[in-house]
Amino acid sequence: LIKEDYASVGVPMLPVVRGDRVTVVQIGMYAIFTTIVSLLPFFTMRQQIGWVYLISAVVLNALLLLRSFQLYQDIARPRASRLFHYSMLYLALLFLLMAVDRSIHL
């Protein structure tokens, strides 16, 4: 989103040194990794994490992957902004829904 600012002051951020396409591929790979990691609690902590968390995580991750794929298809500032803002909401909702699930599950 602000690669021009980084470039103008000489900060070697990924989009500045490697370009938009490489950055978007990295975003996609991290979205896949995030999806896998966020599903692990359901499978590794079955006594503490239940279906509310799993269903919530699947929905939130589907949206994360969709937005990442859309950015890959069309690298545009509005798409990047939507993905960035969604990622903040994603994380907050994921933790909130884990807490809700734990309160129901216990």
PDB file of N, CA and C in Angstrom:
ATOM      1  N   LEU A   1       0.816  -1.211   0.000  1.00  0.00           N
ATOM      2  CA  LEU A   1       0.000   0.000   0.000  1.00  0.00           C
ATOM      3  C   LEU A   1       0.852   1.265   0.000  1.00  0.00           C
ATOM      4  N   ILE A   2       1.961   1.223   0.681  1.00  0.00           N
ATOM      5  CA  ILE A   2       2.779   2.436   0.785  1.00  0.00           C
ATOM      6  C   ILE A   2       4.208   2.200   0.286  1.00  0.00           C
ATOM      7  N   LYS A   3       4.331   1.390  -0.736  1.00  0.00           N
ATOM      8  CA  LYS A   3       5.669   1.058  -1.232  1.00  0.00           C
ATOM      9  C   LYS A   3       6.398   2.280  -1.773  1.00  0.00           C
ATOM     10  N   GLU A   4       5.671   3.250  -2.323  1.00  0.00           N
ATOM     11  CA  GLU A   4       6.309   4.463  -2.828  1.00  0.00           C
ATOM     12  C   GLU A   4       6.973   5.239  -1.683  1.00  0.00           C
ATOM     13  N   ASP A   5       6.309   5.258  -0.530  1.00  0.00           N
ATOM     14  CA  ASP A   5       6.884   5.927   0.640  1.00  0.00           C
ATOM     15  C   ASP A   5       8.158   5.226   1.088  1.00  0.00           C
ATOM     16  N   TYR A   6       8.116   3.894   1.131  1.00  0.00           N
ATOM     17  CA  TYR A   6       9.311   3.136   1.503  1.00  0.00           C
ATOM     18  C   TYR A   6      10.441   3.380   0.505  1.00  0.00           C
ATOM     19  N   ALA A   7      10.115   3.358  -0.779  1.00  0.00           N
ATOM     20  CA  ALA A   7      11.128   3.556  -1.819  1.00  0.00           C
ATOM     21  C   ALA A   7      11.751   4.947  -1.729  1.00  0.00           C
ATOM     22  N   SER A   8      10.916   5.952  -1.460  1.00  0.00           N
ATOM     23  CA  SER A   8      11.427   7.326  -1.441  1.00  0.00           C
ATOM     24  C   SER A   8      12.413   7.587  -0.306  1.00  0.00           C
ATOM     25  N   VAL A   9      12.309   6.809   0.766  1.00  0.00           N
ATOM     26  CA  VAL A   9      13.246   6.997   1.884  1.00  0.00           C
ATOM     27  C   VAL A   9      14.285   5.876   1.970  1.00  0.00           C
ATOM     28  N   GLY A  10      14.271   4.976   0.987  1.00  0.00           N
ATOM     29  CA  GLY A  10      15.293   3.942   0.904  1.00  0.00           C
ATOM     30  C   GLY A  10      15.108   2.766   1.844  1.00  0.00           C
ATOM     31  N   VAL A  11      13.876   2.496   2.267  1.00  0.00           N
ATOM     32  CA  VAL A  11      13.617   1.350   3.130  1.00  0.00           C
ATOM     33  C   VAL A  11      13.384   0.123   2.236  1.00  0.00           C
ATOM     34  N   PRO A  12      14.202  -0.914   2.377  1.00  0.00           N
ATOM     35  CA  PRO A  12      14.130  -2.060   1.467  1.00  0.00           C
ATOM     36  C   PRO A  12      13.025  -3.061   1.819  1.00  0.00           C
ATOM     37  N   MET A  13      11.797  -2.663   1.708  1.00  0.00           N
ATOM     38  CA  MET A  13      10.665  -3.562   1.937  1.00  0.00           C
ATOM     39  C   MET A  13      10.477  -4.437   0.706  1.00  0.00           C
ATOM     40  N   LEU A  14       9.838  -5.599   0.865  1.00  0.00           N
ATOM     41  CA  LEU A  14       9.686  -6.575  -0.216  1.00  0.00           C
ATOM     42  C   LEU A  14       9.112  -5.982  -1.509  1.00  0.00           C
ATOM     43  N   PRO A  15       8.020  -5.211  -1.470  1.00  0.00           N
ATOM     44  CA  PRO A  15       7.509  -4.689  -2.737  1.00  0.00           C
ATOM     45  C   PRO A  15       8.470  -3.726  -3.431  1.00  0.00           C
ATOM     46  N   VAL A  16       9.333  -3.081  -2.669  1.00  0.00           N
ATOM     47  CA  VAL A  16      10.299  -2.150  -3.245  1.00  0.00           C
ATOM     48  C   VAL A  16      11.428  -2.911  -3.927  1.00  0.00           C
ATOM     49  N   VAL A  17      11.949  -3.942  -3.256  1.00  0.00           N
ATOM     50  CA  VAL A  17      13.127  -4.641  -3.798  1.00  0.00           C
ATOM     51  C   VAL A  17      12.785  -5.795  -4.730  1.00  0.00           C
ATOM     52  N   ARG A  18      11.609  -6.394  -4.575  1.00  0.00           N
ATOM     53  CA  ARG A  18      11.273  -7.564  -5.399  1.00  0.00           C
ATOM     54  C   ARG A  18      10.066  -7.350  -6.307  1.00  0.00           C
ATOM     55  N   GLY A  19       9.248  -6.339  -6.051  1.00  0.00           N
ATOM     56  CA  GLY A  19       8.117  -6.042  -6.916  1.00  0.00           C
ATOM     57  C   GLY A  19       6.792  -6.536  -6.370  1.00  0.00           C
ATOM     58  N   ASP A  20       5.739  -6.072  -7.022  1.00  0.00           N
ATOM     59  CA  ASP A  20       4.379  -6.378  -6.579  1.00  0.00           C
ATOM     60  C   ASP A  20       4.034  -7.855  -6.702  1.00  0.00           C
ATOM     61  N   ARG A  21       4.382  -8.476  -7.825  1.00  0.00           N
ATOM     62  CA  ARG A  21       3.995  -9.876  -8.054  1.00  0.00           C
ATOM     63  C   ARG A  21       4.606 -10.794  -6.994  1.00  0.00           C
ATOM     64  N   VAL A  22       5.873 -10.630  -6.716  1.00  0.00           N
ATOM     65  CA  VAL A  22       6.529 -11.457  -5.698  1.00  0.00           C
ATOM     66  C   VAL A  22       5.875 -11.228  -4.341  1.00  0.00           C
ATOM     67  N   THR A  23       5.559  -9.989  -4.037  1.00  0.00           N
ATOM     68  CA  THR A  23       4.915  -9.666  -2.764  1.00  0.00           C
ATOM     69  C   THR A  23       3.556 -10.340  -2.655  1.00  0.00           C
ATOM     70  N   VAL A  24       2.785 -10.294  -3.724  1.00  0.00           N
ATOM     71  CA  VAL A  24       1.449 -10.898  -3.705  1.00  0.00           C
ATOM     72  C   VAL A  24       1.540 -12.420  -3.593  1.00  0.00           C
ATOM     73  N   VAL A  25       2.511 -13.027  -4.228  1.00  0.00           N
ATOM     74  CA  VAL A  25       2.713 -14.470  -4.085  1.00  0.00           C
ATOM     75  C   VAL A  25       3.044 -14.798  -2.630  1.00  0.00           C
ATOM     76  N   GLN A  26       3.898 -13.997  -2.015  1.00  0.00           N
ATOM     77  CA  GLN A  26       4.224 -14.195  -0.593  1.00  0.00           C
ATOM     78  C   GLN A  26       2.968 -14.052   0.272  1.00  0.00           C
ATOM     79  N   ILE A  27       2.136 -13.068  -0.023  1.00  0.00           N
ATOM     80  CA  ILE A  27       0.886 -12.877   0.718  1.00  0.00           C
ATOM     81  C   ILE A  27       0.029 -14.134   0.604  1.00  0.00           C
ATOM     82  N   GLY A  28      -0.074 -14.675  -0.596  1.00  0.00           N
ATOM     83  CA  GLY A  28      -0.859 -15.893  -0.809  1.00  0.00           C
ATOM     84  C   GLY A  28      -0.308 -17.077  -0.033  1.00  0.00           C
ATOM     85  N   MET A  29       1.010 -17.225  -0.040  1.00  0.00           N
ATOM     86  CA  MET A  29       1.613 -18.340   0.695  1.00  0.00           C
ATOM     87  C   MET A  29       1.376 -18.189   2.196  1.00  0.00           C
ATOM     88  N   TYR A  30       1.502 -16.972   2.693  1.00  0.00           N
ATOM     89  CA  TYR A  30       1.249 -16.755   4.123  1.00  0.00           C
ATOM     90  C   TYR A  30      -0.224 -16.942   4.466  1.00  0.00           C
ATOM     91  N   ALA A  31      -1.117 -16.615   3.551  1.00  0.00           N
ATOM     92  CA  ALA A  31      -2.556 -16.842   3.794  1.00  0.00           C
ATOM     93  C   ALA A  31      -2.834 -18.342   3.910  1.00  0.00           C
ATOM     94  N   ILE A  32      -2.209 -19.137   3.061  1.00  0.00           N
ATOM     95  CA  ILE A  32      -2.374 -20.597   3.137  1.00  0.00           C
ATOM     96  C   ILE A  32      -1.798 -21.120   4.453  1.00  0.00           C
ATOM     97  N   PHE A  33      -0.614 -20.662   4.807  1.00  0.00           N
ATOM     98  CA  PHE A  33       0.019 -21.081   6.059  1.00  0.00           C
ATOM     99  C   PHE A  33      -0.838 -20.669   7.265  1.00  0.00           C
ATOM    100  N   THR A  34      -1.355 -19.446   7.232  1.00  0.00           N
ATOM    101  CA  THR A  34      -2.218 -18.952   8.312  1.00  0.00           C
ATOM    102  C   THR A  34      -3.463 -19.818   8.443  1.00  0.00           C
ATOM    103  N   THR A  35      -4.039 -20.202   7.322  1.00  0.00           N
ATOM    104  CA  THR A  35      -5.221 -21.061   7.332  1.00  0.00           C
ATOM    105  C   THR A  35      -4.918 -22.388   8.029  1.00  0.00           C
ATOM    106  N   ILE A  36      -3.828 -23.000   7.655  1.00  0.00           N
ATOM    107  CA  ILE A  36      -3.453 -24.287   8.258  1.00  0.00           C
ATOM    108  C   ILE A  36      -3.230 -24.132   9.757  1.00  0.00           C
ATOM    109  N   VAL A  37      -2.462 -23.132  10.136  1.00  0.00           N
ATOM    110  CA  VAL A  37      -2.140 -22.933  11.557  1.00  0.00           C
ATOM    111  C   VAL A  37      -3.392 -22.607  12.368  1.00  0.00           C
ATOM    112  N   SER A  38      -4.295 -21.840  11.794  1.00  0.00           N
ATOM    113  CA  SER A  38      -5.499 -21.457  12.548  1.00  0.00           C
ATOM    114  C   SER A  38      -6.460 -22.628  12.741  1.00  0.00           C
ATOM    115  N   LEU A  39      -6.339 -23.664  11.938  1.00  0.00           N
ATOM    116  CA  LEU A  39      -7.193 -24.842  12.102  1.00  0.00           C
ATOM    117  C   LEU A  39      -6.603 -25.862  13.072  1.00  0.00           C
ATOM    118  N   LEU A  40      -5.317 -25.757  13.340  1.00  0.00           N
ATOM    119  CA  LEU A  40      -4.659 -26.721  14.227  1.00  0.00           C
ATOM    120  C   LEU A  40      -5.263 -26.800  15.630  1.00  0.00           C
ATOM    121  N   PRO A  41      -5.653 -25.697  16.252  1.00  0.00           N
ATOM    122  CA  PRO A  41      -6.212 -25.826  17.613  1.00  0.00           C
ATOM    123  C   PRO A  41      -7.400 -26.787  17.691  1.00  0.00           C
ATOM    124  N   PHE A  42      -8.233 -26.800  16.670  1.00  0.00           N
ATOM    125  CA  PHE A  42      -9.384 -27.704  16.688  1.00  0.00           C
ATOM    126  C   PHE A  42      -8.928 -29.158  16.734  1.00  0.00           C
ATOM    127  N   PHE A  43      -7.870 -29.472  16.020  1.00  0.00           N
ATOM    128  CA  PHE A  43      -7.417 -30.859  15.924  1.00  0.00           C
ATOM    129  C   PHE A  43      -6.450 -31.259  17.033  1.00  0.00           C
ATOM    130  N   THR A  44      -5.774 -30.299  17.634  1.00  0.00           N
ATOM    131  CA  THR A  44      -4.786 -30.628  18.655  1.00  0.00           C
ATOM    132  C   THR A  44      -5.266 -30.359  20.074  1.00  0.00           C
ATOM    133  N   MET A  45      -6.327 -29.602  20.211  1.00  0.00           N
ATOM    134  CA  MET A  45      -6.840 -29.246  21.542  1.00  0.00           C
ATOM    135  C   MET A  45      -8.331 -29.575  21.638  1.00  0.00           C
ATOM    136  N   ARG A  46      -8.691 -30.767  21.250  1.00  0.00           N
ATOM    137  CA  ARG A  46     -10.107 -31.151  21.166  1.00  0.00           C
ATOM    138  C   ARG A  46     -10.860 -30.998  22.486  1.00  0.00           C
ATOM    139  N   GLN A  47     -10.177 -31.093  23.610  1.00  0.00           N
ATOM    140  CA  GLN A  47     -10.854 -30.938  24.900  1.00  0.00           C
ATOM    141  C   GLN A  47     -11.209 -29.481  25.181  1.00  0.00           C
ATOM    142  N   GLN A  48     -10.553 -28.555  24.483  1.00  0.00           N
ATOM    143  CA  GLN A  48     -10.735 -27.138  24.775  1.00  0.00           C
ATOM    144  C   GLN A  48     -11.345 -26.329  23.642  1.00  0.00           C
ATOM    145  N   ILE A  49     -11.262 -26.827  22.428  1.00  0.00           N
ATOM    146  CA  ILE A  49     -11.750 -26.095  21.252  1.00  0.00           C
ATOM    147  C   ILE A  49     -12.817 -26.937  20.566  1.00  0.00           C
ATOM    148  N   GLY A  50     -13.927 -26.284  20.217  1.00  0.00           N
ATOM    149  CA  GLY A  50     -15.035 -27.021  19.631  1.00  0.00           C
ATOM    150  C   GLY A  50     -15.428 -26.565  18.239  1.00  0.00           C
ATOM    151  N   TRP A  51     -16.643 -26.925  17.874  1.00  0.00           N
ATOM    152  CA  TRP A  51     -17.163 -26.695  16.524  1.00  0.00           C
ATOM    153  C   TRP A  51     -17.404 -25.228  16.208  1.00  0.00           C
ATOM    154  N   VAL A  52     -17.749 -24.441  17.201  1.00  0.00           N
ATOM    155  CA  VAL A  52     -17.972 -23.008  16.954  1.00  0.00           C
ATOM    156  C   VAL A  52     -16.696 -22.386  16.391  1.00  0.00           C
ATOM    157  N   TYR A  53     -15.567 -22.708  17.021  1.00  0.00           N
ATOM    158  CA  TYR A  53     -14.292 -22.193  16.534  1.00  0.00           C
ATOM    159  C   TYR A  53     -13.984 -22.731  15.146  1.00  0.00           C
ATOM    160  N   LEU A  54     -14.158 -24.020  14.935  1.00  0.00           N
ATOM    161  CA  LEU A  54     -13.815 -24.608  13.638  1.00  0.00           C
ATOM    162  C   LEU A  54     -14.621 -23.975  12.513  1.00  0.00           C
ATOM    163  N   ILE A  55     -15.920 -23.879  12.688  1.00  0.00           N
ATOM    164  CA  ILE A  55     -16.770 -23.297  11.643  1.00  0.00           C
ATOM    165  C   ILE A  55     -16.398 -21.835  11.407  1.00  0.00           C
ATOM    166  N   SER A  56     -16.174 -21.104  12.481  1.00  0.00           N
ATOM    167  CA  SER A  56     -15.777 -19.697  12.362  1.00  0.00           C
ATOM    168  C   SER A  56     -14.446 -19.566  11.636  1.00  0.00           C
ATOM    169  N   ALA A  57     -13.485 -20.396  12.009  1.00  0.00           N
ATOM    170  CA  ALA A  57     -12.167 -20.342  11.381  1.00  0.00           C
ATOM    171  C   ALA A  57     -12.246 -20.686   9.897  1.00  0.00           C
ATOM    172  N   VAL A  58     -13.059 -21.652   9.548  1.00  0.00           N
ATOM    173  CA  VAL A  58     -13.204 -22.026   8.134  1.00  0.00           C
ATOM    174  C   VAL A  58     -13.779 -20.852   7.332  1.00  0.00           C
ATOM    175  N   VAL A  59     -14.803 -20.212   7.859  1.00  0.00           N
ATOM    176  CA  VAL A  59     -15.419 -19.075   7.154  1.00  0.00           C
ATOM    177  C   VAL A  59     -14.431 -17.913   7.042  1.00  0.00           C
ATOM    178  N   LEU A  60     -13.796 -17.562   8.151  1.00  0.00           N
ATOM    179  CA  LEU A  60     -12.837 -16.456   8.131  1.00  0.00           C
ATOM    180  C   LEU A  60     -11.673 -16.740   7.192  1.00  0.00           C
ATOM    181  N   ASN A  61     -11.185 -17.985   7.200  1.00  0.00           N
ATOM    182  CA  ASN A  61     -10.077 -18.348   6.319  1.00  0.00           C
ATOM    183  C   ASN A  61     -10.496 -18.388   4.853  1.00  0.00           C
ATOM    184  N   ALA A  62     -11.714 -18.812   4.587  1.00  0.00           N
ATOM    185  CA  ALA A  62     -12.198 -18.802   3.204  1.00  0.00           C
ATOM    186  C   ALA A  62     -12.182 -17.376   2.656  1.00  0.00           C
ATOM    187  N   LEU A  63     -12.616 -16.428   3.472  1.00  0.00           N
ATOM    188  CA  LEU A  63     -12.590 -15.024   3.047  1.00  0.00           C
ATOM    189  C   LEU A  63     -11.156 -14.518   2.884  1.00  0.00           C
ATOM    190  N   LEU A  64     -10.267 -14.919   3.786  1.00  0.00           N
ATOM    191  CA  LEU A  64      -8.862 -14.514   3.673  1.00  0.00           C
ATOM    192  C   LEU A  64      -8.245 -15.048   2.381  1.00  0.00           C
ATOM    193  N   LEU A  65      -8.485 -16.315   2.090  1.00  0.00           N
ATOM    194  CA  LEU A  65      -7.946 -16.907   0.868  1.00  0.00           C
ATOM    195  C   LEU A  65      -8.569 -16.300  -0.377  1.00  0.00           C
ATOM    196  N   LEU A  66      -9.867 -16.031  -0.325  1.00  0.00           N
ATOM    197  CA  LEU A  66     -10.542 -15.405  -1.462  1.00  0.00           C
ATOM    198  C   LEU A  66      -9.963 -14.026  -1.739  1.00  0.00           C
ATOM    199  N   ARG A  67      -9.828 -13.209  -0.714  1.00  0.00           N
ATOM    200  CA  ARG A  67      -9.278 -11.859  -0.902  1.00  0.00           C
ATOM    201  C   ARG A  67      -7.830 -11.912  -1.377  1.00  0.00           C
ATOM    202  N   SER A  68      -7.063 -12.879  -0.897  1.00  0.00           N
ATOM    203  CA  SER A  68      -5.679 -13.035  -1.353  1.00  0.00           C
ATOM    204  C   SER A  68      -5.645 -13.428  -2.824  1.00  0.00           C
ATOM    205  N   PHE A  69      -6.523 -14.342  -3.212  1.00  0.00           N
ATOM    206  CA  PHE A  69      -6.587 -14.771  -4.617  1.00  0.00           C
ATOM    207  C   PHE A  69      -7.043 -13.622  -5.518  1.00  0.00           C
ATOM    208  N   GLN A  70      -8.002 -12.847  -5.051  1.00  0.00           N
ATOM    209  CA  GLN A  70      -8.459 -11.694  -5.834  1.00  0.00           C
ATOM    210  C   GLN A  70      -7.326 -10.690  -6.048  1.00  0.00           C
ATOM    211  N   LEU A  71      -6.519 -10.489  -5.016  1.00  0.00           N
ATOM    212  CA  LEU A  71      -5.374  -9.586  -5.161  1.00  0.00           C
ATOM    213  C   LEU A  71      -4.369 -10.167  -6.148  1.00  0.00           C
ATOM    214  N   TYR A  72      -4.176 -11.481  -6.114  1.00  0.00           N
ATOM    215  CA  TYR A  72      -3.271 -12.130  -7.060  1.00  0.00           C
ATOM    216  C   TYR A  72      -3.759 -11.941  -8.498  1.00  0.00           C
ATOM    217  N   GLN A  73      -5.070 -12.052  -8.690  1.00  0.00           N
ATOM    218  CA  GLN A  73      -5.640 -11.882 -10.032  1.00  0.00           C
ATOM    219  C   GLN A  73      -5.510 -10.460 -10.551  1.00  0.00           C
ATOM    220  N   ASP A  74      -5.654  -9.493  -9.650  1.00  0.00           N
ATOM    221  CA  ASP A  74      -5.618  -8.085 -10.043  1.00  0.00           C
ATOM    222  C   ASP A  74      -4.925  -7.291  -8.937  1.00  0.00           C
ATOM    223  N   ILE A  75      -3.648  -7.034  -9.145  1.00  0.00           N
ATOM    224  CA  ILE A  75      -2.886  -6.289  -8.142  1.00  0.00           C
ATOM    225  C   ILE A  75      -3.267  -4.819  -8.252  1.00  0.00           C
ATOM    226  N   ALA A  76      -4.147  -4.423  -7.368  1.00  0.00           N
ATOM    227  CA  ALA A  76      -4.631  -3.041  -7.361  1.00  0.00           C
ATOM    228  C   ALA A  76      -4.674  -2.537  -5.924  1.00  0.00           C
ATOM    229  N   ARG A  77      -4.419  -1.274  -5.758  1.00  0.00           N
ATOM    230  CA  ARG A  77      -4.378  -0.662  -4.431  1.00  0.00           C
ATOM    231  C   ARG A  77      -5.668  -0.886  -3.635  1.00  0.00           C
ATOM    232  N   PRO A  78      -6.870  -0.722  -4.226  1.00  0.00           N
ATOM    233  CA  PRO A  78      -8.093  -0.963  -3.442  1.00  0.00           C
ATOM    234  C   PRO A  78      -8.198  -2.406  -2.929  1.00  0.00           C
ATOM    235  N   ARG A  79      -7.795  -3.372  -3.740  1.00  0.00           N
ATOM    236  CA  ARG A  79      -7.821  -4.776  -3.304  1.00  0.00           C
ATOM    237  C   ARG A  79      -6.819  -5.003  -2.182  1.00  0.00           C
ATOM    238  N   ALA A  80      -5.640  -4.430  -2.315  1.00  0.00           N
ATOM    239  CA  ALA A  80      -4.628  -4.560  -1.270  1.00  0.00           C
ATOM    240  C   ALA A  80      -5.122  -3.942   0.030  1.00  0.00           C
ATOM    241  N   SER A  81      -5.769  -2.818  -0.071  1.00  0.00           N
ATOM    242  CA  SER A  81      -6.307  -2.147   1.116  1.00  0.00           C
ATOM    243  C   SER A  81      -7.390  -2.998   1.776  1.00  0.00           C
ATOM    244  N   ARG A  82      -8.290  -3.551   0.975  1.00  0.00           N
ATOM    245  CA  ARG A  82      -9.347  -4.407   1.530  1.00  0.00           C
ATOM    246  C   ARG A  82      -8.754  -5.632   2.228  1.00  0.00           C
ATOM    247  N   LEU A  83      -7.754  -6.240   1.609  1.00  0.00           N
ATOM    248  CA  LEU A  83      -7.116  -7.409   2.224  1.00  0.00           C
ATOM    249  C   LEU A  83      -6.421  -7.025   3.528  1.00  0.00           C
ATOM    250  N   PHE A  84      -5.718  -5.905   3.520  1.00  0.00           N
ATOM    251  CA  PHE A  84      -5.039  -5.451   4.735  1.00  0.00           C
ATOM    252  C   PHE A  84      -6.033  -5.210   5.865  1.00  0.00           C
ATOM    253  N   HIS A  85      -7.093  -4.477   5.569  1.00  0.00           N
ATOM    254  CA  HIS A  85      -8.084  -4.184   6.605  1.00  0.00           C
ATOM    255  C   HIS A  85      -8.821  -5.456   7.050  1.00  0.00           C
ATOM    256  N   TYR A  86      -9.103  -6.354   6.126  1.00  0.00           N
ATOM    257  CA  TYR A  86      -9.738  -7.614   6.503  1.00  0.00           C
ATOM    258  C   TYR A  86      -8.814  -8.427   7.412  1.00  0.00           C
ATOM    259  N   SER A  87      -7.512  -8.405   7.140  1.00  0.00           N
ATOM    260  CA  SER A  87      -6.585  -9.195   7.960  1.00  0.00           C
ATOM    261  C   SER A  87      -6.602  -8.733   9.418  1.00  0.00           C
ATOM    262  N   MET A  88      -6.807  -7.448   9.648  1.00  0.00           N
ATOM    263  CA  MET A  88      -6.920  -6.948  11.022  1.00  0.00           C
ATOM    264  C   MET A  88      -8.211  -7.458  11.673  1.00  0.00           C
ATOM    265  N   LEU A  89      -9.303  -7.380  10.932  1.00  0.00           N
ATOM    266  CA  LEU A  89     -10.590  -7.870  11.422  1.00  0.00           C
ATOM    267  C   LEU A  89     -10.541  -9.388  11.622  1.00  0.00           C
ATOM    268  N   TYR A  90      -9.923 -10.083  10.679  1.00  0.00           N
ATOM    269  CA  TYR A  90      -9.774 -11.539  10.739  1.00  0.00           C
ATOM    270  C   TYR A  90      -9.159 -11.976  12.064  1.00  0.00           C
ATOM    271  N   LEU A  91      -8.049 -11.362  12.399  1.00  0.00           N
ATOM    272  CA  LEU A  91      -7.337 -11.761  13.604  1.00  0.00           C
ATOM    273  C   LEU A  91      -8.164 -11.493  14.861  1.00  0.00           C
ATOM    274  N   ALA A  92      -8.789 -10.326  14.919  1.00  0.00           N
ATOM    275  CA  ALA A  92      -9.620  -9.997  16.078  1.00  0.00           C
ATOM    276  C   ALA A  92     -10.796 -10.962  16.203  1.00  0.00           C
ATOM    277  N   LEU A  93     -11.462 -11.239  15.092  1.00  0.00           N
ATOM    278  CA  LEU A  93     -12.610 -12.153  15.122  1.00  0.00           C
ATOM    279  C   LEU A  93     -12.199 -13.579  15.465  1.00  0.00           C
ATOM    280  N   LEU A  94     -11.068 -14.006  14.936  1.00  0.00           N
ATOM    281  CA  LEU A  94     -10.597 -15.365  15.217  1.00  0.00           C
ATOM    282  C   LEU A  94     -10.379 -15.554  16.720  1.00  0.00           C
ATOM    283  N   PHE A  95      -9.722 -14.597  17.346  1.00  0.00           N
ATOM    284  CA  PHE A  95      -9.484 -14.702  18.785  1.00  0.00           C
ATOM    285  C   PHE A  95     -10.777 -14.557  19.585  1.00  0.00           C
ATOM    286  N   LEU A  96     -11.642 -13.659  19.164  1.00  0.00           N
ATOM    287  CA  LEU A  96     -12.924 -13.489  19.846  1.00  0.00           C
ATOM    288  C   LEU A  96     -13.742 -14.778  19.766  1.00  0.00           C
ATOM    289  N   LEU A  97     -13.816 -15.373  18.598  1.00  0.00           N
ATOM    290  CA  LEU A  97     -14.601 -16.587  18.427  1.00  0.00           C
ATOM    291  C   LEU A  97     -13.972 -17.784  19.140  1.00  0.00           C
ATOM    292  N   MET A  98     -12.655 -17.773  19.287  1.00  0.00           N
ATOM    293  CA  MET A  98     -12.023 -18.816  20.091  1.00  0.00           C
ATOM    294  C   MET A  98     -12.448 -18.661  21.551  1.00  0.00           C
ATOM    295  N   ALA A  99     -12.491 -17.433  22.031  1.00  0.00           N
ATOM    296  CA  ALA A  99     -12.927 -17.188  23.412  1.00  0.00           C
ATOM    297  C   ALA A  99     -14.391 -17.574  23.600  1.00  0.00           C
ATOM    298  N   VAL A 100     -15.226 -17.245  22.636  1.00  0.00           N
ATOM    299  CA  VAL A 100     -16.649 -17.626  22.706  1.00  0.00           C
ATOM    300  C   VAL A 100     -16.764 -19.138  22.725  1.00  0.00           C
ATOM    301  N   ASP A 101     -16.044 -19.801  21.845  1.00  0.00           N
ATOM    302  CA  ASP A 101     -16.085 -21.261  21.788  1.00  0.00           C
ATOM    303  C   ASP A 101     -15.645 -21.868  23.116  1.00  0.00           C
ATOM    304  N   ARG A 102     -14.577 -21.336  23.683  1.00  0.00           N
ATOM    305  CA  ARG A 102     -14.085 -21.873  24.966  1.00  0.00           C
ATOM    306  C   ARG A 102     -15.116 -21.667  26.059  1.00  0.00           C
ATOM    307  N   SER A 103     -15.826 -20.550  26.048  1.00  0.00           N
ATOM    308  CA  SER A 103     -16.835 -20.327  27.093  1.00  0.00           C
ATOM    309  C   SER A 103     -18.028 -21.275  26.942  1.00  0.00           C
ATOM    310  N   ILE A 104     -18.322 -21.646  25.716  1.00  0.00           N
ATOM    311  CA  ILE A 104     -19.415 -22.606  25.453  1.00  0.00           C
ATOM    312  C   ILE A 104     -18.942 -24.023  25.730  1.00  0.00           C
ATOM    313  N   HIS A 105     -17.704 -24.309  25.327  1.00  0.00           N
ATOM    314  CA  HIS A 105     -17.160 -25.658  25.342  1.00  0.00           C
ATOM    315  C   HIS A 105     -16.835 -26.169  26.754  1.00  0.00           C
ATOM    316  N   LEU A 106     -16.544 -25.246  27.666  1.00  0.00           N
ATOM    317  CA  LEU A 106     -16.134 -25.678  29.012  1.00  0.00           C
ATOM    318  C   LEU A 106     -17.284 -26.026  29.885  1.00  0.00           C
TER     319      LEU A 106
END
